[in-house]
mmCIF file of C-alpha atoms in Angstrom:
data_model
loop_
_atom_site.group_PDB
_atom_site.id
_atom_site.type_symbol
_atom_site.label_atom_id
_atom_site.label_comp_id
_atom_site.label_asym_id
_atom_site.label_seq_id
_atom_site.Cartn_x
_atom_site.Cartn_y
_atom_site.Cartn_z
ATOM 1 C CA MET A 30 73.013 105.911 104.706
ATOM 2 C CA THR A 31 73.922 107.872 101.383
ATOM 3 C CA GLU A 32 72.548 106.882 98.150
ATOM 4 C CA ALA A 33 76.004 105.846 96.983
ATOM 5 C CA ALA A 34 76.099 103.323 99.855
ATOM 6 C CA LYS A 35 72.663 102.029 99.017
ATOM 7 C CA GLY A 36 73.695 101.541 95.348
ATOM 8 C CA THR A 37 76.544 99.649 96.504
ATOM 9 C CA GLY A 38 74.429 97.303 98.789
ATOM 10 C CA ARG A 39 72.074 96.712 96.024
ATOM 11 C CA ARG A 40 74.930 95.732 93.741
ATOM 12 C CA ARG A 41 76.520 93.452 96.291
ATOM 13 C CA SER A 42 73.285 91.849 97.087
ATOM 14 C CA ARG A 43 73.050 90.774 93.308
ATOM 15 C CA ARG A 44 76.392 89.132 93.347
ATOM 16 C CA GLY A 45 76.832 85.294 93.603
ATOM 17 C CA TYR A 46 75.795 84.022 96.999
ATOM 18 C CA GLY A 47 79.149 82.535 97.936
ATOM 19 C CA GLU A 48 80.835 85.859 97.094
ATOM 20 C CA GLY A 49 78.510 88.199 98.929
ATOM 21 C CA ARG A 50 78.480 86.010 101.895
ATOM 22 C CA ASP A 51 82.310 85.970 102.066
ATOM 23 C CA ALA A 52 82.320 89.622 101.730
ATOM 24 C CA LEU A 53 80.140 90.064 104.847
ATOM 25 C CA LEU A 54 82.197 87.191 106.733
ATOM 26 C CA ASN A 55 85.339 89.377 106.083
ATOM 27 C CA ALA A 56 83.427 92.337 107.461
ATOM 28 C CA ALA A 57 82.694 90.565 110.533
ATOM 29 C CA VAL A 58 86.163 89.674 111.026
ATOM 30 C CA ARG A 59 87.252 93.233 110.841
ATOM 31 C CA VAL A 60 84.596 94.421 113.192
ATOM 32 C CA VAL A 61 85.635 91.839 115.717
ATOM 33 C CA ALA A 62 89.444 92.449 115.330
ATOM 34 C CA ARG A 63 88.769 96.134 115.866
ATOM 35 C CA GLY A 64 86.243 96.272 118.833
ATOM 36 C CA GLY A 65 86.019 92.711 120.203
ATOM 37 C CA LEU A 66 83.052 90.409 120.032
ATOM 38 C CA ARG A 67 80.787 92.852 121.912
ATOM 39 C CA LYS A 68 80.893 95.063 118.856
ATOM 40 C CA LEU A 69 79.663 92.621 116.399
ATOM 41 C CA THR A 70 76.288 93.659 115.380
ATOM 42 C CA TYR A 71 74.256 93.365 112.094
ATOM 43 C CA ARG A 72 74.435 97.111 111.767
ATOM 44 C CA ALA A 73 78.317 97.325 112.252
ATOM 45 C CA VAL A 74 78.864 94.670 109.789
ATOM 46 C CA ALA A 75 76.355 96.288 107.131
ATOM 47 C CA GLU A 76 78.418 99.572 107.616
ATOM 48 C CA GLU A 77 81.816 97.917 107.459
ATOM 49 C CA ALA A 78 80.639 95.799 104.249
ATOM 50 C CA GLY A 79 78.894 98.928 102.628
ATOM 51 C CA VAL A 80 75.682 97.128 102.446
ATOM 52 C CA THR A 81 72.101 97.219 104.057
ATOM 53 C CA HIS A 82 71.280 95.831 107.238
ATOM 54 C CA GLY A 83 68.730 93.747 105.831
ATOM 55 C CA LEU A 84 71.214 91.805 103.768
ATOM 56 C CA VAL A 85 73.245 90.809 106.940
ATOM 57 C CA VAL A 86 69.932 89.637 108.469
ATOM 58 C CA HIS A 87 68.957 87.677 105.250
ATOM 59 C CA HIS A 88 72.536 85.828 105.068
ATOM 60 C CA PHE A 89 72.809 84.875 108.806
ATOM 61 C CA GLY A 90 69.363 85.113 110.673
ATOM 62 C CA SER A 91 70.826 85.481 113.979
ATOM 63 C CA ARG A 92 73.853 87.046 115.710
ATOM 64 C CA ASP A 93 74.984 83.503 116.973
ATOM 65 C CA ALA A 94 74.755 82.312 113.535
ATOM 66 C CA LEU A 95 76.970 85.161 112.215
ATOM 67 C CA ILE A 96 79.647 84.311 115.013
ATOM 68 C CA GLU A 97 79.650 80.621 114.042
ATOM 69 C CA GLU A 98 80.050 81.304 110.370
ATOM 70 C CA ALA A 99 82.597 83.841 110.738
ATOM 71 C CA LEU A 100 84.592 81.436 112.945
ATOM 72 C CA GLY A 101 84.174 78.723 110.366
ATOM 73 C CA TYR A 102 85.397 81.171 107.559
ATOM 74 C CA VAL A 103 88.234 82.069 109.570
ATOM 75 C CA VAL A 104 89.275 78.338 109.996
ATOM 76 C CA ARG A 105 89.061 77.600 106.267
ATOM 77 C CA GLN A 106 91.022 80.841 105.370
ATOM 78 C CA SER A 107 93.600 80.001 108.109
ATOM 79 C CA LEU A 108 94.169 76.479 107.233
ATOM 80 C CA ARG A 109 94.594 77.187 103.507
ATOM 81 C CA SER A 110 97.161 80.074 104.175
ATOM 82 C CA SER A 111 99.081 78.207 106.736
ATOM 83 C CA LEU A 112 102.861 78.766 106.355
ATOM 84 C CA LEU A 113 103.580 75.740 108.714
ATOM 85 C CA GLU A 114 103.831 73.183 105.926
ATOM 86 C CA PRO A 115 106.117 74.525 103.106
ATOM 87 C CA GLY A 116 106.862 70.826 102.330
ATOM 88 C CA THR A 117 110.458 70.930 101.888
ATOM 89 C CA GLY A 118 111.753 69.669 105.118
ATOM 90 C CA GLU A 119 114.154 72.480 105.423
ATOM 91 C CA PRO A 120 114.234 74.026 108.867
ATOM 92 C CA ASP A 121 115.369 77.379 107.171
ATOM 93 C CA ASP A 122 111.701 77.294 105.313
ATOM 94 C CA PHE A 123 109.729 76.618 108.393
ATOM 95 C CA ALA A 124 107.274 79.241 109.324
ATOM 96 C CA SER A 125 108.847 81.560 106.709
ATOM 97 C CA GLY A 126 106.575 84.852 106.314
ATOM 98 C CA VAL A 127 105.014 84.495 109.841
ATOM 99 C CA SER A 128 105.896 88.022 110.567
ATOM 100 C CA GLU A 129 104.922 89.417 107.195
ATOM 101 C CA MET A 130 101.554 87.471 107.702
ATOM 102 C CA VAL A 131 100.867 89.229 110.908
ATOM 103 C CA GLU A 132 101.574 92.642 109.384
ATOM 104 C CA SER A 133 99.423 92.214 106.333
ATOM 105 C CA GLY A 134 96.483 90.250 108.053
ATOM 106 C CA PRO A 135 96.146 91.334 111.665
ATOM 107 C CA ASP A 136 92.538 91.198 111.661
ATOM 108 C CA LEU A 137 92.414 87.484 110.733
ATOM 109 C CA GLN A 138 94.917 86.725 113.507
ATOM 110 C CA ALA A 139 92.967 89.103 116.125
ATOM 111 C CA PHE A 140 89.692 87.411 115.453
ATOM 112 C CA GLN A 141 91.142 84.062 115.985
ATOM 113 C CA TYR A 142 92.426 85.197 119.709
ATOM 114 C CA GLU A 143 89.197 86.872 120.241
ATOM 115 C CA LEU A 144 87.147 83.811 119.384
ATOM 116 C CA LEU A 145 89.546 81.465 121.336
ATOM 117 C CA LEU A 146 88.735 83.288 124.500
ATOM 118 C CA GLU A 147 85.078 83.491 123.622
ATOM 119 C CA ALA A 148 85.093 79.706 123.290
ATOM 120 C CA ARG A 149 85.728 79.402 127.156
ATOM 121 C CA ARG A 150 82.449 81.054 127.633
ATOM 122 C CA ARG A 151 80.518 79.506 124.762
ATOM 123 C CA PRO A 152 81.223 75.818 124.492
ATOM 124 C CA GLU A 153 79.329 75.493 121.202
ATOM 125 C CA LEU A 154 82.230 77.329 119.624
ATOM 126 C CA LEU A 155 84.889 74.921 120.869
ATOM 127 C CA PRO A 156 84.515 72.257 117.948
ATOM 128 C CA GLN A 157 85.610 74.765 115.227
ATOM 129 C CA VAL A 158 88.237 76.292 117.513
ATOM 130 C CA ARG A 159 89.686 72.812 118.146
ATOM 131 C CA ASN A 160 89.379 71.994 114.369
ATOM 132 C CA LEU A 161 91.463 75.220 113.637
ATOM 133 C CA TYR A 162 94.295 74.295 116.075
ATOM 134 C CA ASP A 163 94.327 70.631 115.360
ATOM 135 C CA GLY A 164 95.044 71.529 111.684
ATOM 136 C CA TYR A 165 97.685 73.722 113.019
ATOM 137 C CA PHE A 166 99.186 70.942 114.909
ATOM 138 C CA ALA A 167 98.843 68.209 112.437
ATOM 139 C CA ALA A 168 100.532 70.685 109.643
ATOM 140 C CA SER A 169 103.282 71.218 112.214
ATOM 141 C CA GLU A 170 103.786 67.706 112.878
ATOM 142 C CA ARG A 171 103.991 66.705 109.195
ATOM 143 C CA GLU A 172 106.598 69.406 108.397
ATOM 144 C CA LEU A 173 108.707 68.412 111.483
ATOM 145 C CA SER A 174 108.605 64.724 110.215
ATOM 146 C CA ARG A 175 110.102 65.871 107.003
ATOM 147 C CA MET A 176 113.099 67.613 108.648
ATOM 148 C CA LEU A 177 113.710 65.224 111.848
ATOM 149 C CA PRO A 178 115.553 61.975 111.597
ATOM 150 C CA TYR A 179 112.664 60.645 113.996
ATOM 151 C CA GLU A 180 109.048 60.814 114.336
ATOM 152 C CA PRO A 181 108.543 64.189 116.234
ATOM 153 C CA GLY A 182 105.103 63.040 117.689
ATOM 154 C CA SER A 183 102.150 65.367 118.827
ATOM 155 C CA ALA A 184 103.816 66.669 121.914
ATOM 156 C CA LEU A 185 106.718 68.199 120.062
ATOM 157 C CA ALA A 186 104.353 69.608 117.273
ATOM 158 C CA ARG A 187 102.253 71.396 119.878
ATOM 159 C CA LEU A 188 105.508 72.766 121.578
ATOM 160 C CA VAL A 189 106.689 74.137 118.232
ATOM 161 C CA PHE A 190 103.438 75.545 117.371
ATOM 162 C CA ALA A 191 102.661 77.024 120.845
ATOM 163 C CA ALA A 192 106.107 78.913 120.366
ATOM 164 C CA LEU A 193 104.946 80.167 116.954
ATOM 165 C CA ASP A 194 101.490 81.121 118.176
ATOM 166 C CA GLY A 195 103.108 83.083 121.219
ATOM 167 C CA LEU A 196 105.291 85.214 118.802
ATOM 168 C CA VAL A 197 102.155 85.868 116.608
ATOM 169 C CA LEU A 198 100.371 87.204 119.465
ATOM 170 C CA HIS A 199 103.232 89.255 120.748
ATOM 171 C CA GLN A 200 103.881 90.866 117.427
ATOM 172 C CA LEU A 201 100.153 91.450 117.008
ATOM 173 C CA THR A 202 99.789 93.334 120.261
ATOM 174 C CA MET A 203 103.369 94.841 120.584
ATOM 175 C CA GLY A 204 104.119 95.198 116.901
ATOM 176 C CA ASP A 205 107.790 94.389 116.848
ATOM 177 C CA ARG A 206 108.568 92.367 113.923
ATOM 178 C CA ALA A 207 112.301 92.429 114.484
ATOM 179 C CA ASP A 208 111.837 90.547 117.828
ATOM 180 C CA THR A 209 109.510 87.938 115.980
ATOM 181 C CA GLU A 210 112.362 87.397 113.293
ATOM 182 C CA ALA A 211 115.116 86.979 115.935
ATOM 183 C CA ALA A 212 113.094 84.521 117.835
ATOM 184 C CA LEU A 213 112.171 82.563 114.550
ATOM 185 C CA ALA A 214 115.865 82.361 113.647
ATOM 186 C CA GLU A 215 116.540 80.848 116.991
ATOM 187 C CA LEU A 216 113.830 78.170 116.539
ATOM 188 C CA ARG A 217 115.192 77.297 113.298
ATOM 189 C CA THR A 218 118.537 76.907 114.594
ATOM 190 C CA LEU A 219 117.437 74.512 117.247
ATOM 191 C CA LEU A 220 115.420 72.576 114.466
ATOM 192 C CA SER A 221 118.570 72.219 112.202
ATOM 193 C CA ARG A 222 120.551 70.974 115.076
ATOM 194 C CA ALA A 223 117.768 68.362 115.739
ATOM 195 C CA ALA A 224 117.556 67.481 111.971
ATOM 196 C CA ALA A 225 121.449 66.995 112.072
ATOM 197 C CA ALA A 226 121.452 64.606 114.976
ATOM 198 C CA GLU A 227 121.667 61.010 114.535
ATOM 199 C CA ASP A 228 118.613 58.816 115.185
ATOM 200 C CA ASP A 229 119.735 57.119 118.297
ATOM 201 C CA PRO A 230 117.423 55.989 121.070
ATOM 202 C CA ALA A 231 117.863 58.939 123.386
ATOM 203 C CA THR A 232 117.080 61.419 120.361
ATOM 204 C CA ARG A 233 113.931 59.457 119.607
ATOM 205 C CA THR A 234 112.682 59.540 123.120
ATOM 206 C CA THR A 235 113.124 63.327 123.086
ATOM 207 C CA GLY A 236 111.052 63.750 120.121
ATOM 208 C CA ALA A 237 108.336 61.228 121.003
ATOM 209 C CA GLY A 238 104.682 62.442 121.702
#
């Protein structure tokens, strides 16, 4: 490590605890997004953040703790920045900016998918993964309830979110923003038609969870 890098590490270590910790968690997200969970080591995170190896050890103590805290950090960031609930009840506003989100923050999205698969092998990660997706489902259901003339129910909310989740994954791996936008336009058209439908028993049955 160069002297400049060492100096950066010392300056960062003197920052507020939360700020320094978040910088390390951001670095962990980038490491996993690029190389998968197998590449997540103290040294990789330290190099990515421009700090000393010992600082990462000091903050997290073990690799498992680093993984769990990085997942918790992503849960908080993702739910705070979710585009699922604009609050307008207008189909045209639903999931606005999703394709731009993938382009501007691909590491955050990639990290989520990496940890989603890892949770199959490590059940201790499941509660936080479920917390993340339960937040997505709930936000989807709340926004759908604003735009539809019937209560959408949890099943419809999950279906709509699954479509969005698939589009994000496809754009993340294939990089075609135009395809994402076209599919989102179709989804909004379907929601607009559902929103314009009368609240009759048949419609209500379709939307029930």
